[in-house]
Short mmCIF file of C-alpha atoms in Angstrom, two decimals:
data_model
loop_
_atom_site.label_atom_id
_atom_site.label_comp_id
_atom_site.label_asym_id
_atom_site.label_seq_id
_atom_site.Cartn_x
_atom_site.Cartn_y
_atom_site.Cartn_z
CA UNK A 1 33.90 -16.90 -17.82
CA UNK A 2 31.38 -17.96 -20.55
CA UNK A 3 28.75 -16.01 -22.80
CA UNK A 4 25.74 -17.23 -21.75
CA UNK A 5 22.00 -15.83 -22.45
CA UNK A 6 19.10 -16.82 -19.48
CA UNK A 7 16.09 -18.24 -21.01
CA UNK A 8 11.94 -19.50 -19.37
CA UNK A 9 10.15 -21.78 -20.58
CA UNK A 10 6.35 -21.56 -20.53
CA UNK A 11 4.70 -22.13 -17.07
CA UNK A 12 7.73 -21.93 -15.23
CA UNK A 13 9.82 -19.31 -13.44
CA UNK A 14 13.10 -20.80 -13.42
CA UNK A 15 15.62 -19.79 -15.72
CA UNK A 16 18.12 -21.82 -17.97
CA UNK A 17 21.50 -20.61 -19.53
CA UNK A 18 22.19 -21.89 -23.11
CA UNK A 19 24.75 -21.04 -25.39
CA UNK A 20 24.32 -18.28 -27.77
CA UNK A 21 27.01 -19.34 -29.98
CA UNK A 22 27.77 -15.70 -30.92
CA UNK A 23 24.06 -15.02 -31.71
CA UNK A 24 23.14 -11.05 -30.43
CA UNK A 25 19.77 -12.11 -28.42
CA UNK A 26 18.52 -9.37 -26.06
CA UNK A 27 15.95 -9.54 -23.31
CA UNK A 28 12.67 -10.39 -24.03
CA UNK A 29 13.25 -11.95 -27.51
CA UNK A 30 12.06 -15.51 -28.63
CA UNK A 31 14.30 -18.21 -29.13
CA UNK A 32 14.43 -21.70 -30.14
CA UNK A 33 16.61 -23.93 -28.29
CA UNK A 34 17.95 -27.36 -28.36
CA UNK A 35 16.76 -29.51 -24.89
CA UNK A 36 17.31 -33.03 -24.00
CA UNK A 37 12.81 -33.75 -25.48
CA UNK A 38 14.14 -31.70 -29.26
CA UNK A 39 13.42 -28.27 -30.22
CA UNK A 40 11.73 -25.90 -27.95
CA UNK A 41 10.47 -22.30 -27.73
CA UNK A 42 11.09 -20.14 -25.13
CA UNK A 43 11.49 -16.72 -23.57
CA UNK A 44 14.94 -14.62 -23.42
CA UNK A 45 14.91 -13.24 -20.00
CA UNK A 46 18.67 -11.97 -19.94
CA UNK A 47 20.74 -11.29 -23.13
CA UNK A 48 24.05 -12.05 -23.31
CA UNK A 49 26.03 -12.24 -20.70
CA UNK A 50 28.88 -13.42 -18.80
CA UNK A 51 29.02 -15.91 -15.46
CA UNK A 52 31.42 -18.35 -13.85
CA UNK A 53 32.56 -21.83 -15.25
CA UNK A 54 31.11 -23.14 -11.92
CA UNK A 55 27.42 -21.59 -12.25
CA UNK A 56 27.08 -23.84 -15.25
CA UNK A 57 26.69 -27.34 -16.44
CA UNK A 58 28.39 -29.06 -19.46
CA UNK A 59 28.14 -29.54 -22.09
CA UNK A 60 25.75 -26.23 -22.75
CA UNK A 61 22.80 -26.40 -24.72
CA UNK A 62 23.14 -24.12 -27.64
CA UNK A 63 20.36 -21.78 -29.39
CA UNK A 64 19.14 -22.76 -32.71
CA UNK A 65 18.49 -19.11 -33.88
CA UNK A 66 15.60 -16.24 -33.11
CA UNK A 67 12.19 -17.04 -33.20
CA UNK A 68 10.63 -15.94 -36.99
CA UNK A 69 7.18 -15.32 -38.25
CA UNK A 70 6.64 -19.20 -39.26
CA UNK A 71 8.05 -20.66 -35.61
CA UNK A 72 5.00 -18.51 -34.16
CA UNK A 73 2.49 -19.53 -36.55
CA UNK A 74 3.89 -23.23 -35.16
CA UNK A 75 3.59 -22.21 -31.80
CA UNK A 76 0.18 -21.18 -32.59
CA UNK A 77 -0.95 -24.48 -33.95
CA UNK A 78 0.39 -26.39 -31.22
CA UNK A 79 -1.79 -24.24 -28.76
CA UNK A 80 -4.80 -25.12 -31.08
CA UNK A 81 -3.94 -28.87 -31.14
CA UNK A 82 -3.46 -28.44 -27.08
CA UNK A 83 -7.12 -27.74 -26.62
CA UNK A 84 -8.29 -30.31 -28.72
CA UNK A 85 -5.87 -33.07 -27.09
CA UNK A 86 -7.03 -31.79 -23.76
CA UNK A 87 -10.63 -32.06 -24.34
CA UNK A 88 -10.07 -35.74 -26.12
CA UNK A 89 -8.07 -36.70 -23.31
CA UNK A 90 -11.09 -35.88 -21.21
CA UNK A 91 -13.56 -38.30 -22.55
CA UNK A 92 -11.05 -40.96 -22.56
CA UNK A 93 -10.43 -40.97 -18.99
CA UNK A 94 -14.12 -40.64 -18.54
CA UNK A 95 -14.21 -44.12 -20.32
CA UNK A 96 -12.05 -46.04 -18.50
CA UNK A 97 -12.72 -44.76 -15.39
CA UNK A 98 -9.69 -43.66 -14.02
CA UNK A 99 -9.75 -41.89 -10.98
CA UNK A 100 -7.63 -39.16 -12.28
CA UNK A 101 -7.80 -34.96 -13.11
CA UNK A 102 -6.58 -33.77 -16.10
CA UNK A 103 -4.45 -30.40 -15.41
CA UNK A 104 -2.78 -29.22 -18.43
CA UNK A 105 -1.25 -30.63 -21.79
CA UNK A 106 2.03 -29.77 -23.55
CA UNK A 107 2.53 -30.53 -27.05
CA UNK A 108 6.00 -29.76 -27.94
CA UNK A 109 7.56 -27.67 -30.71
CA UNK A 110 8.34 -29.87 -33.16
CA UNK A 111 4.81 -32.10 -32.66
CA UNK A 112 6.24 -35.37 -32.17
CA UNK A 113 5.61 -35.32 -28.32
CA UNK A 114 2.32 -34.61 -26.29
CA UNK A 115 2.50 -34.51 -22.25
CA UNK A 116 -0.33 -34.94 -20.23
CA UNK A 117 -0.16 -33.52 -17.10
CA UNK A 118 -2.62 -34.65 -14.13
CA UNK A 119 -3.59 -35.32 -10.37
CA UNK A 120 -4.32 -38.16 -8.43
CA UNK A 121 -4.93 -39.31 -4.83
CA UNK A 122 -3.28 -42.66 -5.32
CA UNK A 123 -1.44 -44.76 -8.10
CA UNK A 124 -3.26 -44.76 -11.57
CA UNK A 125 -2.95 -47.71 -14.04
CA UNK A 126 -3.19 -45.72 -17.31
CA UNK A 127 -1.79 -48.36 -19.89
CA UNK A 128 -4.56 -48.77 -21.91
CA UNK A 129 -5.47 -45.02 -22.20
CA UNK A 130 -1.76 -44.22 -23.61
CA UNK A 131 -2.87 -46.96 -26.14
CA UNK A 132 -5.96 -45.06 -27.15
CA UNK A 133 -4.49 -41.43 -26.86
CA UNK A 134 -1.31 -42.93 -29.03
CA UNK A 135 -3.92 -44.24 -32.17
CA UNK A 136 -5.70 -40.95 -31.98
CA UNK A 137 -3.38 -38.34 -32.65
CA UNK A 138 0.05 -40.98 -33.66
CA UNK A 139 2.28 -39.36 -31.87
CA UNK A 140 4.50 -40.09 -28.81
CA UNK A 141 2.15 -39.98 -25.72
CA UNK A 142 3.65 -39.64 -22.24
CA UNK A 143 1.40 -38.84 -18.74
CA UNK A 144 3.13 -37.38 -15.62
CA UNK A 145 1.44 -37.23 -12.48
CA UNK A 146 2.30 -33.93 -10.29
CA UNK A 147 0.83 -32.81 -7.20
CA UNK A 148 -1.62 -30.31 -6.16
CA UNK A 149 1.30 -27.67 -5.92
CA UNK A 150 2.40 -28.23 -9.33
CA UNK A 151 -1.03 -28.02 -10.46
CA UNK A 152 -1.77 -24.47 -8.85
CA UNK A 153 1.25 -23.50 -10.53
CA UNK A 154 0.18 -24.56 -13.71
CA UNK A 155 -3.00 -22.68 -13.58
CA UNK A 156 -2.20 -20.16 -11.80
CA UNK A 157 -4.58 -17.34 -9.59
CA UNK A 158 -5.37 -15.05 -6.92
CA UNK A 159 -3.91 -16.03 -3.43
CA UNK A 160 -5.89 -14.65 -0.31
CA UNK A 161 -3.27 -11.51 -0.16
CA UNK A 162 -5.06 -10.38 -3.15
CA UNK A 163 -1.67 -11.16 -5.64
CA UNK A 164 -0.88 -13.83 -7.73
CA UNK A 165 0.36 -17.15 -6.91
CA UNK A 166 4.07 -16.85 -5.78
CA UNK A 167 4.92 -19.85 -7.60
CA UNK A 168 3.26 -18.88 -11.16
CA UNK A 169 5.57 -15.78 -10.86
CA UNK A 170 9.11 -15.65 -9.80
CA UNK A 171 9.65 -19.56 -7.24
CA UNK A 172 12.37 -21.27 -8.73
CA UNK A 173 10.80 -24.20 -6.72
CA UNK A 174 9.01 -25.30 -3.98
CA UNK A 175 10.72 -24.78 -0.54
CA UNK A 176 10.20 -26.96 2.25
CA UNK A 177 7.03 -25.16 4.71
CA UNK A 178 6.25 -26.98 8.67
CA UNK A 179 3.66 -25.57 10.93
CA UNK A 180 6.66 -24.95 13.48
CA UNK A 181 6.87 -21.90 10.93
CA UNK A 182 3.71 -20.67 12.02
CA UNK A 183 4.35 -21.06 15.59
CA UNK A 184 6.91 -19.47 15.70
CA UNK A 185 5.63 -16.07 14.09
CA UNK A 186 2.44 -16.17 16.08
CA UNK A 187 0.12 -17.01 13.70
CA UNK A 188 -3.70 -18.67 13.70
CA UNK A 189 -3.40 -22.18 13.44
CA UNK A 190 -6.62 -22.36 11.64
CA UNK A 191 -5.92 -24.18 8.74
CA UNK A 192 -7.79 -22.62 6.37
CA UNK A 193 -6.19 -18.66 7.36
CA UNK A 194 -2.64 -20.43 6.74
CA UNK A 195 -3.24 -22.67 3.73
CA UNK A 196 -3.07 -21.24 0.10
CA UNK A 197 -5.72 -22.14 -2.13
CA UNK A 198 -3.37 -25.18 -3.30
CA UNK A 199 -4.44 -26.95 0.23
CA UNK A 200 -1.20 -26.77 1.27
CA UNK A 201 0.52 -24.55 3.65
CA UNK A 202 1.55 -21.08 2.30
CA UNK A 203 4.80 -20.89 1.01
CA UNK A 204 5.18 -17.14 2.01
CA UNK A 205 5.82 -18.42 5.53
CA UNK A 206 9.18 -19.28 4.84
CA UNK A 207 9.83 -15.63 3.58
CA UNK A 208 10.62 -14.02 7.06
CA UNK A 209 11.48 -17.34 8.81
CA UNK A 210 14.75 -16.20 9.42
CA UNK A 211 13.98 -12.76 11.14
CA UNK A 212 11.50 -14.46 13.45
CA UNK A 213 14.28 -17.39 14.35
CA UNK A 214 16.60 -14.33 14.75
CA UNK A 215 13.96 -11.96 17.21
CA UNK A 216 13.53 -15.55 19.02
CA UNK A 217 17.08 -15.98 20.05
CA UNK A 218 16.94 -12.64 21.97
CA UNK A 219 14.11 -12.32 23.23
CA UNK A 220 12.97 -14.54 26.36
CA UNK A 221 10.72 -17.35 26.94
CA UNK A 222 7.17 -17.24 28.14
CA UNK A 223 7.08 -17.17 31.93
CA UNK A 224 10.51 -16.48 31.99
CA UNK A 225 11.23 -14.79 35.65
CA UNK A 226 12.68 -11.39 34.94
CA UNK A 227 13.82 -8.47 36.53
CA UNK A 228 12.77 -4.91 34.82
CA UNK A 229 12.50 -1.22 35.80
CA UNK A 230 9.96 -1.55 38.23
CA UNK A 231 10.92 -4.89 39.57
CA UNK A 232 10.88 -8.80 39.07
CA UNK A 233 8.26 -10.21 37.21
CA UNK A 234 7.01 -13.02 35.03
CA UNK A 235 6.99 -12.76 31.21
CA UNK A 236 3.30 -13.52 30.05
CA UNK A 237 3.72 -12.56 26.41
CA UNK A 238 6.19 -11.34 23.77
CA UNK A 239 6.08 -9.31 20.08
CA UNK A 240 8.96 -10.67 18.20
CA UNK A 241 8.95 -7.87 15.53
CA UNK A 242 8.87 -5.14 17.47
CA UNK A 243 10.89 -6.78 20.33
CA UNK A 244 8.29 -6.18 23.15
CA UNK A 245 8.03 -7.99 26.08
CA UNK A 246 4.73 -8.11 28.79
CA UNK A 247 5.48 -8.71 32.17
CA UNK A 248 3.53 -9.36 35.11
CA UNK A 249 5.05 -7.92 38.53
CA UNK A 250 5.08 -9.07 41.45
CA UNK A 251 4.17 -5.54 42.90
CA UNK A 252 1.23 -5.23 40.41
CA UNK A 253 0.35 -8.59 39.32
CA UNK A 254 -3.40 -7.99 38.35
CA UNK A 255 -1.94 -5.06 35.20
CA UNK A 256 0.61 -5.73 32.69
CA UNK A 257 3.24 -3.61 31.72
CA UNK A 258 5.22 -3.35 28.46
CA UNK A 259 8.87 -3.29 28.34
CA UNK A 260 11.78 -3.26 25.57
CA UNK A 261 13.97 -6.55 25.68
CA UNK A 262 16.82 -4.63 26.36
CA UNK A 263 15.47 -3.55 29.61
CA UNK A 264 14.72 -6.85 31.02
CA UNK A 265 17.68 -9.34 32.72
CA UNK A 266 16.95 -12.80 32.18
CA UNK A 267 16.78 -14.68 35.87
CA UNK A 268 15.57 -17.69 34.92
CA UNK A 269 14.56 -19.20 31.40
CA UNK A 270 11.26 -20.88 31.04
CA UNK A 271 9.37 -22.36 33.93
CA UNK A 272 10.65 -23.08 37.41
CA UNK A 273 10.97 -22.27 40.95
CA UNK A 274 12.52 -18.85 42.28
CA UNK A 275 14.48 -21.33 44.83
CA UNK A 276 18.40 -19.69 45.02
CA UNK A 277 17.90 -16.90 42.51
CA UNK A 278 19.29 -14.13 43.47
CA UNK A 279 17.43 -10.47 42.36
CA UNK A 280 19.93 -7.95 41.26
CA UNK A 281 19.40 -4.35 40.73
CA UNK A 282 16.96 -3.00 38.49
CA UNK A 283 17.36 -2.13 35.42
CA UNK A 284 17.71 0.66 33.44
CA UNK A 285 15.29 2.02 31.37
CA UNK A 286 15.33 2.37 27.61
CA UNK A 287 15.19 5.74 26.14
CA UNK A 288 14.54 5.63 22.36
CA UNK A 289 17.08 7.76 20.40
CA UNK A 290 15.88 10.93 18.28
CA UNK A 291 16.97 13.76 16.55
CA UNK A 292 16.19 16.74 18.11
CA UNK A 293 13.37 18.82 16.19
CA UNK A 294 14.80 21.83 14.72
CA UNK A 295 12.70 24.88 16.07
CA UNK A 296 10.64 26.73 13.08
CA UNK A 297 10.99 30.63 13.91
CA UNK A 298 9.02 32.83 11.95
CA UNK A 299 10.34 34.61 8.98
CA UNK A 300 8.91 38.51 8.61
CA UNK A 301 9.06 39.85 5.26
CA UNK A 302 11.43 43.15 5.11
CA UNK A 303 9.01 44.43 2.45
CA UNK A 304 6.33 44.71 4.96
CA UNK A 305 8.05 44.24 8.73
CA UNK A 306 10.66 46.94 9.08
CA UNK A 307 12.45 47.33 12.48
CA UNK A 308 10.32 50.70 13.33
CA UNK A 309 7.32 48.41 13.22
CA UNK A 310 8.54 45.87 15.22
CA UNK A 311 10.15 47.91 17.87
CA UNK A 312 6.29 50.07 17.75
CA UNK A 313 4.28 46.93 18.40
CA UNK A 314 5.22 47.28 22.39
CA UNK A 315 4.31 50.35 22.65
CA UNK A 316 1.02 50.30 21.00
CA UNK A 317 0.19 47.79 23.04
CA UNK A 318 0.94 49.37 26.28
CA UNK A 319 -1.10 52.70 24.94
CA UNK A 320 -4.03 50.38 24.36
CA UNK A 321 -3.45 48.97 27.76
CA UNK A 322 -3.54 52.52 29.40
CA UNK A 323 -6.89 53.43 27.17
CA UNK A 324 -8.71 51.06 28.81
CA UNK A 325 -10.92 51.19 32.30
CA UNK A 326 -10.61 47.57 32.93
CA UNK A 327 -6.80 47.21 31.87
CA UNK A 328 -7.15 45.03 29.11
CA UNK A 329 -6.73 45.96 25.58
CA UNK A 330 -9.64 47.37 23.69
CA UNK A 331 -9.61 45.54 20.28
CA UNK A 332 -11.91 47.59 17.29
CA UNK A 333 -14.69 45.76 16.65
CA UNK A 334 -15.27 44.91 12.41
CA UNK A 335 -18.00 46.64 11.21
CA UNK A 336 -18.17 49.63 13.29
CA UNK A 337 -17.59 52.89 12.57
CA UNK A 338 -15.11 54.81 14.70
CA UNK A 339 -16.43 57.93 16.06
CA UNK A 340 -14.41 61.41 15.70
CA UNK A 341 -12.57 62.86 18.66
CA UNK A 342 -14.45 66.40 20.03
CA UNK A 343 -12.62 69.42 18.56
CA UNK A 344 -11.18 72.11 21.22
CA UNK A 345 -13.18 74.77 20.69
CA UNK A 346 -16.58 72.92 20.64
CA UNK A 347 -17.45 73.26 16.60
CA UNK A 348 -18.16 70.49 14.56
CA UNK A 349 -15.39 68.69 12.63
CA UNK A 350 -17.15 69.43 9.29
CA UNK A 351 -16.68 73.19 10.17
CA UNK A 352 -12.73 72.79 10.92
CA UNK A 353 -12.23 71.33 7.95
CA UNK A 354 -13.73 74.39 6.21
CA UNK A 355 -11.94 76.69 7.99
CA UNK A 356 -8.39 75.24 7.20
CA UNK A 357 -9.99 75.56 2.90
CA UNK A 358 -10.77 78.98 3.33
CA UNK A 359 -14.46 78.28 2.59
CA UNK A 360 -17.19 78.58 4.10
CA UNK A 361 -18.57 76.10 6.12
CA UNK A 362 -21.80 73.76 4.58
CA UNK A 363 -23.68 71.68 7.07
CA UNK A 364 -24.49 68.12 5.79
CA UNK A 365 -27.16 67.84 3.86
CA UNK A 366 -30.47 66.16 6.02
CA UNK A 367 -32.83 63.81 4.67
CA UNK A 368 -36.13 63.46 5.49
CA UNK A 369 -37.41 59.98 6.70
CA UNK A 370 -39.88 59.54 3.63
CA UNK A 371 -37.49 60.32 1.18
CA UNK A 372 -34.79 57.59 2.59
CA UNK A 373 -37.19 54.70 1.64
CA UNK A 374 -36.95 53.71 -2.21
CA UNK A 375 -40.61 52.94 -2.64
CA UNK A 376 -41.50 56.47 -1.11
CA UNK A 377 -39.61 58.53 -3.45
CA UNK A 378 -41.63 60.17 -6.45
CA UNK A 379 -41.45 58.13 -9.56
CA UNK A 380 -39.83 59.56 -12.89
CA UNK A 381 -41.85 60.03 -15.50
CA UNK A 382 -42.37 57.20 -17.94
CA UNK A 383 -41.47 55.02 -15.61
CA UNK A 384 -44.03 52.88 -13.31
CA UNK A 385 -43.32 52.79 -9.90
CA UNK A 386 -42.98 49.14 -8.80
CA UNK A 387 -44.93 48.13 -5.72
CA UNK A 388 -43.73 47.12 -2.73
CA UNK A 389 -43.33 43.57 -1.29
CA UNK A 390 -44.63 43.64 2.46
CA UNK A 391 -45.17 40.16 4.56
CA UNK A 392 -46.30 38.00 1.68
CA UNK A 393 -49.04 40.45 -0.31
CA UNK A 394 -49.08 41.99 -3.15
CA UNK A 395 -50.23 45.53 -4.02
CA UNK A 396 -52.61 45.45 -7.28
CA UNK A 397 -53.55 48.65 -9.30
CA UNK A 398 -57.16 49.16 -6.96
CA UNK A 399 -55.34 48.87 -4.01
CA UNK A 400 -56.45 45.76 -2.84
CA UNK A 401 -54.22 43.41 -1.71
CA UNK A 402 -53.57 39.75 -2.59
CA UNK A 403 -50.96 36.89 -1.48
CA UNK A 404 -47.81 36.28 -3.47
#
């Protein structure tokens, strides 16, 4: 096992080990390293830690020490000095003509190296515009032409999933993608719903290329004669995910009906004549496993559902039942006022209730009809009777009336 810490280097998402050489680094720290081009800055993205002999190469780069407050205020010069090589750069191809696109330029840490990166449909003779880049700013000069892939990933942006690029994030590096991919997960073949914004085609395709080949292998071919549930039949179409198959009987051939690939037997693969094949049995159907549901009974509260109500509910009901002429429950209507039940003896029930007090009794007192209304009753004194409102007129000290 060796102490090793992982570092990234800017615009790139693979990772490096280098030897620490007993320095405490911890993730997300700066460091300056020794590489094969001199000194360079990067990004800690592991601290230390320990892997195999065999997950490394030798001899192991070591780590010149932590980044300090003058290595940034380097790094931040050589940004500066980036911008103004890239724009020079810029008007020099524009000179000599070169059929070329500048991408990107990396100047590195110790400023005796300047990259140019670019793109190009064909070979580029650039000779005499290293000569002129290597007067202007007398340092080594090197150009590197990369593809369009390389270039997105330089950049960097939004892919039509609404994310960025997969290979400006986390790609180590560029996987191989065919449109056999495609075709086999049922895609468009529309080029420009399966191409990322790179031109090429997307490299997500080869994410779940393995669970499509895998669905593939058992499930059958198009056409495919098949015997199911409700018969033979000939596979039209197929769902790979969800392992669904759409057969066309020979009962019903005009409808299609869905089955599960485990209730269909394979008769013959692909297409071909029904010659010699003999139809077995039908098959069973599939019946999709569940838990059973537990049942929800309701929960009564002992602090207001005691056993005497519960066993009284029946026999309310049934003495509402029995109350009624029709033989369905009378229910008490909100809002009504229940009437009192006629006494024996033919009194009122204000002159029981007088009785049982020992006083005597003291009819309700009646009101007459003018009195009831508010704007009848006499005013107090000091106090001026407001006039009535009545179907949009208003009542003015002479009498007359006026609308409101």
């Amino acid at each position: 096992m060796t102490e090793v810490i992982s570092v990234r280097f800017r615009g790139g998402s693979k990772t490096y080990f280098f030897d620490p050489r007993g320095v405490p680094v911890r993730t997300g720290d700066s460091v300056i390293v020794q590489t094969a081009q001199g000194l360079e800055f990067a990004s800690c993205t592991q601290g230390n830690h320990e892997v195999d002999d065999a997950a490394i190469v030798k001899p192991l780069s070591a780590v010149v020490r932590r980044a300090t407050e003058n290595d940034f205020r380097v790094l931040e010069y050589n940004r500066k000095r980036e911008r103004e090589a890239f724009d020079i750069c810029e008007g020099k191809i524009a000179d000599h003509g070169l059929e070329m696109k500048l991408v990107s330029v990396s100047v590195g840490f110790d400023s005796n190296k300047i990259v140019f990166y670019f793109t190009a449909d064909g070979r580029v003779d650039f000779r005499e515009l290293v000569r002129d880049l290597a007067s202007v700013f007398r340092a080594r000069i090197e150009l590197r032409q990369i593809g369009v892939r390389d270039e997105a990933k330089m950049i960097g942006g939004l892919g039509i999933c609404g994310r960025p690029f997969c290979c400006s994030q986390f790609l180590d590096g560029f996987v191989p993608v065919s449109i056999k991919m495609a075709k086999t997960q049922n895609l468009s073949l529309n080029p420009a719903k399966i191409s990322g914004t790179c031109g090429r085609l997307m490299c997500c395709l080869k994410y779940e290329q393995n669970a499509y080949e895998d669905a593939a292998k058992r499930m059958p071919k198009v056409e495919s004669f098949v015997q199911t549930p409700d018969g033979p039949g000939n596979v039209k179409s197929i769902e790979l995910l969800r392992e669904l198959v759409k057969v066309s009987l020979d009962s019903a051939p005009e409808s299609l009906k869905t089955y599960h690939a485990c209730e269909i037997k394979v008769l013959r693969s692909g297409k071909g004549s029904r010659e010699g094949i003999e139809i077995p049995e039908r098959t069973a159907r599939f019946v999709e496993e569940r838990e059973e549901e537990e049942l929800i009974q309701p929960v009564f509260s002992t602090s207001y559902y005691t056993d005497d109500h519960l066993a009284e509910a029946p026999r309310r009901e049934k003495m509402s039942m029995e109350g009624s002429d029709t033989g369905k429950p009378r229910h008490r209507h909100r809002g009504t006022r229940r009437k009192a039940a006629p006494r024996p003896d033919g009194q009122p029930q204000f002159v029981q209730q007088a009785k049982k007090q020992g006083q005597p009794p003291r009819p309700p007192k009646q009101q007459s009809r003018s009195e009831s209304r508010p704007e009848d009753r006499p005013a107090a004194e000091g106090k001026r009777r407001r006039p009535p409102y009545r179907g949009g007129r208003r009542w003015n000290k002479g009498g007359e009336g006026q609308k409101g």
